[in-house]
Short mmCIF file of C-alpha atoms in Angstrom, two decimals:
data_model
loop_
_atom_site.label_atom_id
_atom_site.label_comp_id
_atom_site.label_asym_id
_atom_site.label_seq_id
_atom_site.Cartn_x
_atom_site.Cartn_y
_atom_site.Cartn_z
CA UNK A 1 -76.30 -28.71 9.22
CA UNK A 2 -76.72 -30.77 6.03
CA UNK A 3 -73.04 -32.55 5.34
CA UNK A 4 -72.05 -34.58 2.03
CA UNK A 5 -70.67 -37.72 2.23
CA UNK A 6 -67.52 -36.34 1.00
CA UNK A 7 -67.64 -34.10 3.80
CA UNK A 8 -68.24 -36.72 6.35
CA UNK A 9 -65.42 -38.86 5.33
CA UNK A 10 -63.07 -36.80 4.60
CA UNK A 11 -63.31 -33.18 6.36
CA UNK A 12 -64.76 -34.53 8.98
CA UNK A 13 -61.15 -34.09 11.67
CA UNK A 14 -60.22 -30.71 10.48
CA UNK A 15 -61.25 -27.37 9.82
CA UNK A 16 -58.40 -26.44 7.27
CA UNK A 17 -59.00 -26.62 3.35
CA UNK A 18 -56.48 -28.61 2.60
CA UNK A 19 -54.78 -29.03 -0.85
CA UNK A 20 -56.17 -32.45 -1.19
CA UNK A 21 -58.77 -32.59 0.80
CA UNK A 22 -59.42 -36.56 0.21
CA UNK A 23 -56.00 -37.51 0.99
CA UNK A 24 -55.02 -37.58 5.09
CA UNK A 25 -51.94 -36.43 6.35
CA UNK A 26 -49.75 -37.07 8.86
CA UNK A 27 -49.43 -34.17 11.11
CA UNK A 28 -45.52 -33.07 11.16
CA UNK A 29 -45.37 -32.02 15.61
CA UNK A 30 -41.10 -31.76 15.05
CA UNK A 31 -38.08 -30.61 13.21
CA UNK A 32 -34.36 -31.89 13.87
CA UNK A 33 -31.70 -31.35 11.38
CA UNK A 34 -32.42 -33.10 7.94
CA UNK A 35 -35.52 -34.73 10.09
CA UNK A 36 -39.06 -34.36 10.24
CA UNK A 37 -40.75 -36.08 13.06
CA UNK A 38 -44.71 -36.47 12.41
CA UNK A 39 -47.59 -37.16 15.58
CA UNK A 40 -46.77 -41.07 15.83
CA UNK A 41 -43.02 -40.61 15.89
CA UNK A 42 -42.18 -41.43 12.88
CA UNK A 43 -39.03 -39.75 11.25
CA UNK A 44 -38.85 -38.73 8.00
CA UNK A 45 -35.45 -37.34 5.79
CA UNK A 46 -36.16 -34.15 4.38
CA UNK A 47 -34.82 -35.00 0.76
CA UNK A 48 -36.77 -32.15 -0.99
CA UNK A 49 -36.48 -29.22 1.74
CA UNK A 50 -40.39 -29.51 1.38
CA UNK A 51 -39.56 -27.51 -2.04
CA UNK A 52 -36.59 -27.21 -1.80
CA UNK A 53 -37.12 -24.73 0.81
CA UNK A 54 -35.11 -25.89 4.08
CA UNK A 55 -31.44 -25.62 2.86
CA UNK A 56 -30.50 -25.29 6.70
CA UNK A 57 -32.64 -27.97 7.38
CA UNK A 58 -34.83 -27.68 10.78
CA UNK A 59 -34.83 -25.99 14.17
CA UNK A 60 -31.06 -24.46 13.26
CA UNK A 61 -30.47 -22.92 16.52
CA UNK A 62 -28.96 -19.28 15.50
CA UNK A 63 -31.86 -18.95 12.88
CA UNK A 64 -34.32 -19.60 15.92
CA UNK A 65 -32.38 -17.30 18.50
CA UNK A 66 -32.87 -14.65 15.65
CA UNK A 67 -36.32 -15.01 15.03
CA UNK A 68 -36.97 -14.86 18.67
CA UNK A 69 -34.56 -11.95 19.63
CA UNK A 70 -36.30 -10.39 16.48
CA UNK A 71 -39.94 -10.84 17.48
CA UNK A 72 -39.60 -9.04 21.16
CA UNK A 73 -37.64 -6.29 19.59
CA UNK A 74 -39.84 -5.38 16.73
CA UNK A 75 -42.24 -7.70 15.32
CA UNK A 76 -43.91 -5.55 12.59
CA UNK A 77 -43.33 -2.03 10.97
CA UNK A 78 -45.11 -0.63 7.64
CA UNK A 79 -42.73 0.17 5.13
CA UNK A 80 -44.87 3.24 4.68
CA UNK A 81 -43.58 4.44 7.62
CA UNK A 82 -40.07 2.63 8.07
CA UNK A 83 -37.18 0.52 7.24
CA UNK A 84 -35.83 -1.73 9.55
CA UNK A 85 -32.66 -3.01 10.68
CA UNK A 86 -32.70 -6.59 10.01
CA UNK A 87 -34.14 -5.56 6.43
CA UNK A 88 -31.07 -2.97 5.41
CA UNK A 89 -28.82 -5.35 6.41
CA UNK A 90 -30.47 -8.79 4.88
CA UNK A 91 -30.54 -6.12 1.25
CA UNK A 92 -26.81 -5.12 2.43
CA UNK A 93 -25.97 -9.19 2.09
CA UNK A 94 -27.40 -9.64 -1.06
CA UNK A 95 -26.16 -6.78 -2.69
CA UNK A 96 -22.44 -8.17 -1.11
CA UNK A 97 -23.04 -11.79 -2.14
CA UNK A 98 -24.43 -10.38 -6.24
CA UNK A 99 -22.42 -9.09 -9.49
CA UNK A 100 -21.76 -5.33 -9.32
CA UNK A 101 -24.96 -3.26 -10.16
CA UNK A 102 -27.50 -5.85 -9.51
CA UNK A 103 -27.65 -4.23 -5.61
CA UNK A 104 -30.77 -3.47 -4.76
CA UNK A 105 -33.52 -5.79 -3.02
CA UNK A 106 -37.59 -5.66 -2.61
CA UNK A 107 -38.71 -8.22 -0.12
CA UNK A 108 -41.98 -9.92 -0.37
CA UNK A 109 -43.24 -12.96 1.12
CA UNK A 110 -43.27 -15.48 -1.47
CA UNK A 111 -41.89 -16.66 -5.01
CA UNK A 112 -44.92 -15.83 -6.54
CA UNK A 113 -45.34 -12.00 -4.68
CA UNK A 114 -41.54 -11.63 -6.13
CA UNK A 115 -42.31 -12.86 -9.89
CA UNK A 116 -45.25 -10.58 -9.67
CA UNK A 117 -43.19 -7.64 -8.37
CA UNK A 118 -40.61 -8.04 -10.88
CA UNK A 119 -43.34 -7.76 -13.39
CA UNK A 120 -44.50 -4.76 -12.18
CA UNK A 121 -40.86 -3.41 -11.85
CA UNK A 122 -40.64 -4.07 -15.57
CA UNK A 123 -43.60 -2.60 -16.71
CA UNK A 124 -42.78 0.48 -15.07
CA UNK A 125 -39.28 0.76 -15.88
CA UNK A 126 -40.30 1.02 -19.36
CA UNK A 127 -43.50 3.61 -19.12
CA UNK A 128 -41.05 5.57 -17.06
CA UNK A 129 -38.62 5.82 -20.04
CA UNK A 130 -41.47 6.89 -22.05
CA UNK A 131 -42.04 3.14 -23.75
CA UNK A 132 -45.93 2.64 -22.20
CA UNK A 133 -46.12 0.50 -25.48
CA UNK A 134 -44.33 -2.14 -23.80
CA UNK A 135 -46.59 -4.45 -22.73
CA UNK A 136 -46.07 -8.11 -23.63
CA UNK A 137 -44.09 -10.58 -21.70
CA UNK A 138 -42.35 -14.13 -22.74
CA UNK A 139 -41.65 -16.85 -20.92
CA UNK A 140 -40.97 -20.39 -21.80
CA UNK A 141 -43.45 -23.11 -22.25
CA UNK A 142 -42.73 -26.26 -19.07
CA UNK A 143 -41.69 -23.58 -16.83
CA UNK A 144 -43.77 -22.49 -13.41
CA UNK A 145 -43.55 -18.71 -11.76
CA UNK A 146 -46.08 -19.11 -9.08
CA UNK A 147 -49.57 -19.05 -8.71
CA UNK A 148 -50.96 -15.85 -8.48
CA UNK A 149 -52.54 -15.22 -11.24
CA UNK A 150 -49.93 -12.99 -13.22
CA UNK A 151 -47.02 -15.38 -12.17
CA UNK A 152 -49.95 -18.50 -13.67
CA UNK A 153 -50.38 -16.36 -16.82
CA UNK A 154 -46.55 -16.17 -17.81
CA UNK A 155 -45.47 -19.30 -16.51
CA UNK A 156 -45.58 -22.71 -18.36
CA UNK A 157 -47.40 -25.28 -16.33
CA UNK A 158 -50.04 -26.35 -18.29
CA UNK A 159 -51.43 -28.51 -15.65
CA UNK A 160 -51.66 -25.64 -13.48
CA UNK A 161 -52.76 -23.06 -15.76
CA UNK A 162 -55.97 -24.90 -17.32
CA UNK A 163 -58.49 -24.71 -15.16
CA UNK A 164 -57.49 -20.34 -14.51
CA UNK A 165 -57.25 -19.76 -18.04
CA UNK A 166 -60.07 -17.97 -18.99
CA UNK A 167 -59.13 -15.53 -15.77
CA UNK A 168 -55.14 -15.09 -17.43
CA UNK A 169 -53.55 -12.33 -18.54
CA UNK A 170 -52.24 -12.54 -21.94
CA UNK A 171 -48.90 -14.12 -22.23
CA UNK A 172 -46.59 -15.53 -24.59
CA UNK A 173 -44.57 -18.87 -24.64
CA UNK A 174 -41.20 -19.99 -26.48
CA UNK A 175 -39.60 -23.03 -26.42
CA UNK A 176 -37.55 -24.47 -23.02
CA UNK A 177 -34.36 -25.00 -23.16
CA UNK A 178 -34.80 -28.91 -22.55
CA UNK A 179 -32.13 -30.84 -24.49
CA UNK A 180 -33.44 -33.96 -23.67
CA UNK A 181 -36.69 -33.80 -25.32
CA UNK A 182 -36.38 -30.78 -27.64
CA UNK A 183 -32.62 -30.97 -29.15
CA UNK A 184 -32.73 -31.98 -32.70
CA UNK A 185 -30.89 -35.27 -34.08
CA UNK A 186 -27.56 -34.65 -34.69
CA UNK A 187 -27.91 -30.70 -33.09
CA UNK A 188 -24.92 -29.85 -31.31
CA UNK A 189 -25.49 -27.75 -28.17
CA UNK A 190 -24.58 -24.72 -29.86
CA UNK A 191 -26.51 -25.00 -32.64
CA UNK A 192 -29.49 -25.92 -30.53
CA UNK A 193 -28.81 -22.92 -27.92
CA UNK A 194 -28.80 -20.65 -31.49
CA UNK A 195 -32.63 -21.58 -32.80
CA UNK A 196 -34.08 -21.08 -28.92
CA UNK A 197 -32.18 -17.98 -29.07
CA UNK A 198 -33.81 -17.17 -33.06
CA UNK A 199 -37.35 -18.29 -31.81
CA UNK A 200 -37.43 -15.84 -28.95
CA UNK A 201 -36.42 -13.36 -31.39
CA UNK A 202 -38.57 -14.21 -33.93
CA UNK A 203 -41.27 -14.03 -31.34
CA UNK A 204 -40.12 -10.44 -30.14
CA UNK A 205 -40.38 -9.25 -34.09
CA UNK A 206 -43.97 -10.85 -34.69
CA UNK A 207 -45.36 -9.12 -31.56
CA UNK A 208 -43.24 -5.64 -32.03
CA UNK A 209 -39.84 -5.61 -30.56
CA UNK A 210 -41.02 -2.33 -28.59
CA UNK A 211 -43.85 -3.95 -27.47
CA UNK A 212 -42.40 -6.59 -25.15
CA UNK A 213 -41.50 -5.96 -21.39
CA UNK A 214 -39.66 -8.90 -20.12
CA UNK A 215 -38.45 -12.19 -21.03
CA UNK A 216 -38.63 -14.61 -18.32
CA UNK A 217 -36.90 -17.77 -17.14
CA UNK A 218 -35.67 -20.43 -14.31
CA UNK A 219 -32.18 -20.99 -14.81
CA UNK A 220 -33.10 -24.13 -13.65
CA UNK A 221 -36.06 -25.44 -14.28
CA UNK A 222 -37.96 -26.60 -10.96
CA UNK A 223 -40.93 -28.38 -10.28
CA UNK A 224 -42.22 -28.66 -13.70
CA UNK A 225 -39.40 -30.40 -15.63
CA UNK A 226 -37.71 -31.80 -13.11
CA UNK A 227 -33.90 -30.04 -12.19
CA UNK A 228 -33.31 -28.89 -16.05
CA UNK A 229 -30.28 -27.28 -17.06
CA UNK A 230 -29.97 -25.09 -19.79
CA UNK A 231 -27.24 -26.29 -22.48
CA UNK A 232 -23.46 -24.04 -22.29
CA UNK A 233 -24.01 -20.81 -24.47
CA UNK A 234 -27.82 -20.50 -24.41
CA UNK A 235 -28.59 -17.92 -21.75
CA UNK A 236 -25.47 -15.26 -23.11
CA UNK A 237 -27.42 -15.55 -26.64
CA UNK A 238 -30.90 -15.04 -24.75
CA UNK A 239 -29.29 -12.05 -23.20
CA UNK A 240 -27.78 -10.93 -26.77
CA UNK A 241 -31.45 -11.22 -28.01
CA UNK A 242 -33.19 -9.16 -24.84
CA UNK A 243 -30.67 -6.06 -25.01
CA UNK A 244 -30.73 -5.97 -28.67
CA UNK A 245 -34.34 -5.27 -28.57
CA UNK A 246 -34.70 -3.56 -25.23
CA UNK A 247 -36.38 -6.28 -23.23
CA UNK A 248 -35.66 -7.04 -19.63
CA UNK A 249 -34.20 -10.18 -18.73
CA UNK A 250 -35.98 -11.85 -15.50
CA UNK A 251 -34.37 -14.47 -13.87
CA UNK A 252 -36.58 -17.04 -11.77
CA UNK A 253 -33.98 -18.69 -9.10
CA UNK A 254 -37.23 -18.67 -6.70
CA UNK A 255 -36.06 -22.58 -6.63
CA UNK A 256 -32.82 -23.01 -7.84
CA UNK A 257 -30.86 -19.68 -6.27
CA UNK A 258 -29.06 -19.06 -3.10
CA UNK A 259 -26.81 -21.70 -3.39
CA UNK A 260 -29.08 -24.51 -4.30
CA UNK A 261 -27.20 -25.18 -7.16
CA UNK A 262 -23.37 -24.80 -6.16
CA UNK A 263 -23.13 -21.38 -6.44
CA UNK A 264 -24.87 -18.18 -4.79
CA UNK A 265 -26.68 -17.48 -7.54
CA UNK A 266 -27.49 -20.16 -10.28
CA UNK A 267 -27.00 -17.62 -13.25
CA UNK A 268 -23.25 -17.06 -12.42
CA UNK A 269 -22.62 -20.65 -14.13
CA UNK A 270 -24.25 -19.27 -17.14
CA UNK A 271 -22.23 -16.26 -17.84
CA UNK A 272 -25.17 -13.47 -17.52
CA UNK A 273 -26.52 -11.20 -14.89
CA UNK A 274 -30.57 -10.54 -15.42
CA UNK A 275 -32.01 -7.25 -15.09
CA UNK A 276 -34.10 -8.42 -12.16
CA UNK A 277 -33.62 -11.79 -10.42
CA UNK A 278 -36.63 -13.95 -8.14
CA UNK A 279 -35.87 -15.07 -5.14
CA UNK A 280 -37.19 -16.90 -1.82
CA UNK A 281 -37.45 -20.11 -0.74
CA UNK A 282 -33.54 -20.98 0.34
CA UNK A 283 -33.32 -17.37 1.48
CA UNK A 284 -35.05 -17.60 4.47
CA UNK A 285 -35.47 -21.50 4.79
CA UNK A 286 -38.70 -21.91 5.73
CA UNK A 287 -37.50 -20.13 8.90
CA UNK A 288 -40.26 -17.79 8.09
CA UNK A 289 -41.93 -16.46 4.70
CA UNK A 290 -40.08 -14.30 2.28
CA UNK A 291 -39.03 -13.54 -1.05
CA UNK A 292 -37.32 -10.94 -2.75
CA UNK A 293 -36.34 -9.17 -6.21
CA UNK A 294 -32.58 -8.36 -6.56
CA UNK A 295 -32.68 -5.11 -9.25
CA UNK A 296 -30.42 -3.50 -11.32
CA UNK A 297 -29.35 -0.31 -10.86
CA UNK A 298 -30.52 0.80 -14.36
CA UNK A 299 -33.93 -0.63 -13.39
CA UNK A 300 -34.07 2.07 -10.18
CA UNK A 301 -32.35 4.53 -11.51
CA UNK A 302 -35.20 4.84 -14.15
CA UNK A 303 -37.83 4.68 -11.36
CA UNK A 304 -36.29 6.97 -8.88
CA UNK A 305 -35.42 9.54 -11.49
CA UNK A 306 -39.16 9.61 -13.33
CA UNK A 307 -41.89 9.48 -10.97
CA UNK A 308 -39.68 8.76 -7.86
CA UNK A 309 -42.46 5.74 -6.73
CA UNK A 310 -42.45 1.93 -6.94
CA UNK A 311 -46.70 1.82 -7.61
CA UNK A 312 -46.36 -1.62 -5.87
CA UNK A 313 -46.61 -2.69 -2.34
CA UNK A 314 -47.99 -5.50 -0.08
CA UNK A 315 -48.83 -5.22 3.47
CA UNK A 316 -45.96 -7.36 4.88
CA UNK A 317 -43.40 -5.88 2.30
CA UNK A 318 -39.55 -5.94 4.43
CA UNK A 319 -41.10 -8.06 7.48
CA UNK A 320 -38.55 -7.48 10.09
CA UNK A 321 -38.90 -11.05 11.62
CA UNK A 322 -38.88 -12.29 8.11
CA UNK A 323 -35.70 -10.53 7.37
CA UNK A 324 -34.17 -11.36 10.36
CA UNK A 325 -35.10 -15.16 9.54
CA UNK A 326 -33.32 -14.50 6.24
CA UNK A 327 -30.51 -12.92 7.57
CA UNK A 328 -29.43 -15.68 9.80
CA UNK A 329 -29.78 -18.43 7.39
CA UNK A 330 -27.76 -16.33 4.91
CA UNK A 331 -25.23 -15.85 7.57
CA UNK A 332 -24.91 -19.16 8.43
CA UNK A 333 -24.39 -20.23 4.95
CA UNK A 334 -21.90 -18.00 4.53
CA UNK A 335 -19.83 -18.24 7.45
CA UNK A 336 -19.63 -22.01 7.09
CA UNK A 337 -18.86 -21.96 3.69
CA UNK A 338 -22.41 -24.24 2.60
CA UNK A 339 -22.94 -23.16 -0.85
CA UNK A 340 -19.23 -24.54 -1.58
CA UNK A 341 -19.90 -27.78 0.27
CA UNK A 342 -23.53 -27.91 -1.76
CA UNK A 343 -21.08 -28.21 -5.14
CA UNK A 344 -18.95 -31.23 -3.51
CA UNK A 345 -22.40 -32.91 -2.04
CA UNK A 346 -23.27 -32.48 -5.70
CA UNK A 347 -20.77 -33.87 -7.29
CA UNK A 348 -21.26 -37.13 -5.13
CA UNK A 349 -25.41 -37.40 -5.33
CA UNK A 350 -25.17 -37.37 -8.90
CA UNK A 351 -22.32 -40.33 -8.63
CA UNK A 352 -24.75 -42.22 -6.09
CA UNK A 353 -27.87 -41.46 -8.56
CA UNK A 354 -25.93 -42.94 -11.34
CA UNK A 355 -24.81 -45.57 -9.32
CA UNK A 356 -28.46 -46.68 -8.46
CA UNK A 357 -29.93 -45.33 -11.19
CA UNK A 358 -27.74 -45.32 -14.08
CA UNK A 359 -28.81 -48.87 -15.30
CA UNK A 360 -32.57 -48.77 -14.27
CA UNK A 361 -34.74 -50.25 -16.64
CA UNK A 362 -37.71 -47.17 -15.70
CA UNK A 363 -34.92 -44.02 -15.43
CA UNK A 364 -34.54 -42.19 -18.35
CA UNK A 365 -32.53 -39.66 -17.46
CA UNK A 366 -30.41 -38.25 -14.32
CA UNK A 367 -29.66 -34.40 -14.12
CA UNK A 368 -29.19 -31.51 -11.93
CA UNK A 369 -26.86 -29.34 -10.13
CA UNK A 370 -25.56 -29.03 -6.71
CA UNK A 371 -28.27 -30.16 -4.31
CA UNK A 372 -31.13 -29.83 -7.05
CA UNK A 373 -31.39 -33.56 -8.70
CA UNK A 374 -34.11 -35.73 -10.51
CA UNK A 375 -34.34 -38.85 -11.79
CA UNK A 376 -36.73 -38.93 -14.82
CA UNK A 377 -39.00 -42.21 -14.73
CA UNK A 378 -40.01 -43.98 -18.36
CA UNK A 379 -41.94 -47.07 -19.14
CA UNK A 380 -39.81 -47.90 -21.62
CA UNK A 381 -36.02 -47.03 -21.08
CA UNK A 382 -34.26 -48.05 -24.45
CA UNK A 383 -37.16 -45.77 -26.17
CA UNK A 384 -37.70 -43.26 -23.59
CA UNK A 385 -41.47 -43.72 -23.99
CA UNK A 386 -43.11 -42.31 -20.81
CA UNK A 387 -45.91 -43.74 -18.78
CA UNK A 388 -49.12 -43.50 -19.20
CA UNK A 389 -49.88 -40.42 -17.03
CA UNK A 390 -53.23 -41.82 -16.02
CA UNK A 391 -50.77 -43.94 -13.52
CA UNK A 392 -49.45 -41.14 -11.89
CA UNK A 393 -45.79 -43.19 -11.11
CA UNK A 394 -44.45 -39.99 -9.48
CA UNK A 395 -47.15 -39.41 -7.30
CA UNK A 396 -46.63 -43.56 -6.24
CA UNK A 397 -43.00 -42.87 -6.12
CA UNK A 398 -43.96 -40.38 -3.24
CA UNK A 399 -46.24 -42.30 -1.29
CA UNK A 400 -44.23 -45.18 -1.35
CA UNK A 401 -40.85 -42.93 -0.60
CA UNK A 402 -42.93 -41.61 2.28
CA UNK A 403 -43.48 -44.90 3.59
CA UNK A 404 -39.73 -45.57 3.62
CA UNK A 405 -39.26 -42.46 5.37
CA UNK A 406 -38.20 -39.79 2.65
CA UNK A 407 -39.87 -36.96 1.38
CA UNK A 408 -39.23 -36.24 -2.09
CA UNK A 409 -40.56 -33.77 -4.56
CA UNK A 410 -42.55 -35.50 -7.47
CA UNK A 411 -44.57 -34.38 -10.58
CA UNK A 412 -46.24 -34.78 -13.78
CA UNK A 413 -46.10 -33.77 -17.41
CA UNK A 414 -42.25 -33.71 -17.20
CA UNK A 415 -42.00 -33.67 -21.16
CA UNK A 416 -45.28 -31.35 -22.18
CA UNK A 417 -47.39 -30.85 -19.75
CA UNK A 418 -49.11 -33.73 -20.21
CA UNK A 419 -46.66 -36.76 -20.13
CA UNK A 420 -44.04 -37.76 -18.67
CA UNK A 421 -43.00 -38.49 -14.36
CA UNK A 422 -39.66 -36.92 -12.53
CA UNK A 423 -38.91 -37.37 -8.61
CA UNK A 424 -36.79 -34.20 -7.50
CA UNK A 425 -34.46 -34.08 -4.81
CA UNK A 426 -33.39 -30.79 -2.68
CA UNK A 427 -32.24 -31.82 0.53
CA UNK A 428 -30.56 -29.74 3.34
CA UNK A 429 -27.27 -28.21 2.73
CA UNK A 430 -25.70 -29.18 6.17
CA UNK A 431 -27.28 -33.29 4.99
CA UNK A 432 -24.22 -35.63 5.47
CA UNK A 433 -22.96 -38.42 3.18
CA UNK A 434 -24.33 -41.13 4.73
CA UNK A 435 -28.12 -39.20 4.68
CA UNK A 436 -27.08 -39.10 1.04
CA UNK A 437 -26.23 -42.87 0.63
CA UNK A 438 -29.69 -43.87 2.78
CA UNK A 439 -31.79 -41.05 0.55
CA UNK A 440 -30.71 -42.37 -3.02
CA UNK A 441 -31.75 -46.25 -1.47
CA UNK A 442 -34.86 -45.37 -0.09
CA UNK A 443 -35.80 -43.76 -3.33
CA UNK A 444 -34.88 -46.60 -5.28
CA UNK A 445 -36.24 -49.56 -3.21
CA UNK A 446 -39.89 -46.93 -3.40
CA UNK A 447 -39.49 -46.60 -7.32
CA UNK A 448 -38.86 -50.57 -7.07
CA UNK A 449 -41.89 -50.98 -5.12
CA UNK A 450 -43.94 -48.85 -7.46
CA UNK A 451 -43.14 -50.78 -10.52
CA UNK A 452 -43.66 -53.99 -9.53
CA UNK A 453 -47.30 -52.58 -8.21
CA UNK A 454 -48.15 -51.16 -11.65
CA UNK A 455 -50.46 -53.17 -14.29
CA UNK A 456 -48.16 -55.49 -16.20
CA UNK A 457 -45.97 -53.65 -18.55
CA UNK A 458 -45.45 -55.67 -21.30
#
């Protein structure tokens, strides 16, 4: 069999297609706590929950006991056929832990399957009110829904999106809600939550207010901008905008939800409730895959009362092991009272990243909520002048955090897609202080490392 030389230096130890298929890895054999432990026994703090996934951390011992208990009871059941137990009850939960009305769940097994669902949910909600003409769907440019291809078309990575775009679905972008780089000099935060909220609605108008579907948003922007918080008053006038015209207000908290943030769900700091809310990740905690869509009752209502079907469905929709997984960690967090203790870890990462950070001559900026933090990294600090991106600092910033053993969450194109480098942290919710202290060190003495590495910056 004819091989490349690609293939024989690089694909030569494994079968699997990985992501980067030049780059090794480490193979991860072990999970303790806030730990990884990888094939040569090295340990590694989970600082980013992988992706902000493990908020219980690793090998919690009531999430296993359920998943096993789970699996020789009932492993898998269509939904064609059945419900299942853990499933009623993981929906009974959510619907427990959520405002009044927004009390009914879909599970799926990913962000991405859940964006795409509530999509779907949207679309028909409206033909089934006898508005087929709605169609369109906004979103917010520096954002990211997923990669299937409907969550790629809607969301804002432009990174991510360029090399499907000739296969995506037509989609339209407003403005992020990204004080840092798009308030105005001398724009208070009202009047800068006021024009986001005029350009959506100017972009509702142009295309024909009963045209559009959904708007769509993170509460808090993830991977792509780095832990961004939208400015006091700016999602109540989004939501003014949205029920003045009809459109559905989707919430993304695929990321930032289920506590990650200091509360349950990252929208009740902004005064709103969404029509239909994303969510995975922190609800199961890696334990096993699944995501879900939290809908209102209006939303249903409509469905059940027209044609009486969802015309959506996946094979492993309401995965009893998955829900099971899901249910555990949920329990667990509630029981031991996590998502409050996220808030007070919160409050003291953000005083240790100032404390480290706060004067660094490469960190622009320091933001976040709860356990969901980044540092922003700029050539130029007084200026806030990024660097180059052909350097790729954040991807350095990894490798050489990895080395120190911490995983952190990097990327690129912070500012527009293009420019710009932020490090994210998400680590567990049961992490201590002191994992806290030695996370915020490590990342500084790699960003230290980094810089003095880098072409002279004069």
């Amino acid at each position: 069999m004819f091989h490349t030389p690609f293939r024989q230096a690089f694909f030569v130890m494994t079968h699997i297609f990985h992501r980067t298929p030049r780059v090794p890895l480490q193979t991860a054999v072990r999970g303790e706590g806030c730990y990884l432990f990888d094939a040569d026994g090295r340990r590694y703090f989970d600082g980013s929950g992988g992706a902000a996934v493990s908020c219980l951390g690793h090998g919690h011992p009531e999430v296993v006991a359920a998943v096993a208990a789970q699996v020789q009871r009932l492993a898998y059941a269509h939904t064609s056929f059945f419900t299942s137990e853990p499933a009623e009850q993981l929906a009974d939960l959510l619907a427990g832990r959520s405002p009044a009305g927004l009390a009914h769940a879909y599970f799926v097994s990913s962000g991405s399957e859940a964006v795409e669902t509530a999509l779907k949910m949207a679309r028909q909600y409206h033909v089934e009110r006898g508005e087929a003409g709605r169609r369109h769907v906004v979103s917010r440019r520096q954002s990211y829904h997923g990669n299937t291809l409907g969550a790629l078309a809607i969301g804002g990575n432009a990174g991510r999106r360029a090399l499907y775009e000739p296969l995506l679905a037509e989609a339209h972008h407003v403005s992020p809600c990204f004080a840092r780089h798009g308030r105005q000099a001398g724009e208070s935060d009202a009047q800068y939550a006021e024009r986001l909220a005029d350009e959506l609605e100017q972009k509702i108008l142009a295309l024909g207010p009963r045209t559009v579907s959904a708007f769509v948003a993170e509460t808090v922007v993830g991977a792509t901008a780095g832990a961004v918080a939208p400015v006091p008053g700016y999602f109540p006038r989004i939501r003014a905008v949205c029920e003045r015209h009809g459109v559905l207000l989707i919430l993304d908290e695929v990321m930032s939800g289920m506590g990650r943030t200091g509360t349950y769900h990252a929208f009740e700091q902004e005064g709103v409730v969404p029509d239909l809310l994303c969510l995975a990740k922190g609800l199961g905690g890696g334990y096993q895959p699944i995501g879900a869509v939290l809908a209102a009752a209006r939303v249903v209502d409509a469905i059940v009362g027209g044609s009486g079907a969802f015309q959506h469905g996946h094979t492993y929709v309401g995965h009893p092991v998955a829900c099971a997984a899901a249910l555990a960690v949920q329990t667990v967090v509630e029981r031991d009272g996590l998502v409050a203790r996220v808030a007070e870890l919160g409050r003291g990462l953000d005083a240790r990243l100032r404390s480290r950070f706060g004067d660094h001559p490469h960190v622009g900026d320091i933001r976040g909520r709860g356990l969901f933090q980044a540092i922003e990294l700029v050539r130029e600090r007084d200026t806030g002048e990024p660097f180059d991106p052909a350097l790729q600092v954040h991807a350095r910033v990894k490798r050489a955090a990895q080395e120190r053993g911490l995983l952190c969450y990097p990327a690129g194109g912070t500012i527009d897609g293009r420019r710009g480098d932020h490090v994210l942290l998400a680590p567990p919710y049961i992490a201590s202080v002191g994992q806290l202290d030695e996370a915020v060190e490590r990342l500084g003495e790699a960003l230290d490392a980094v810089v003095r590495g880098l072409p002279a910056l004069e």
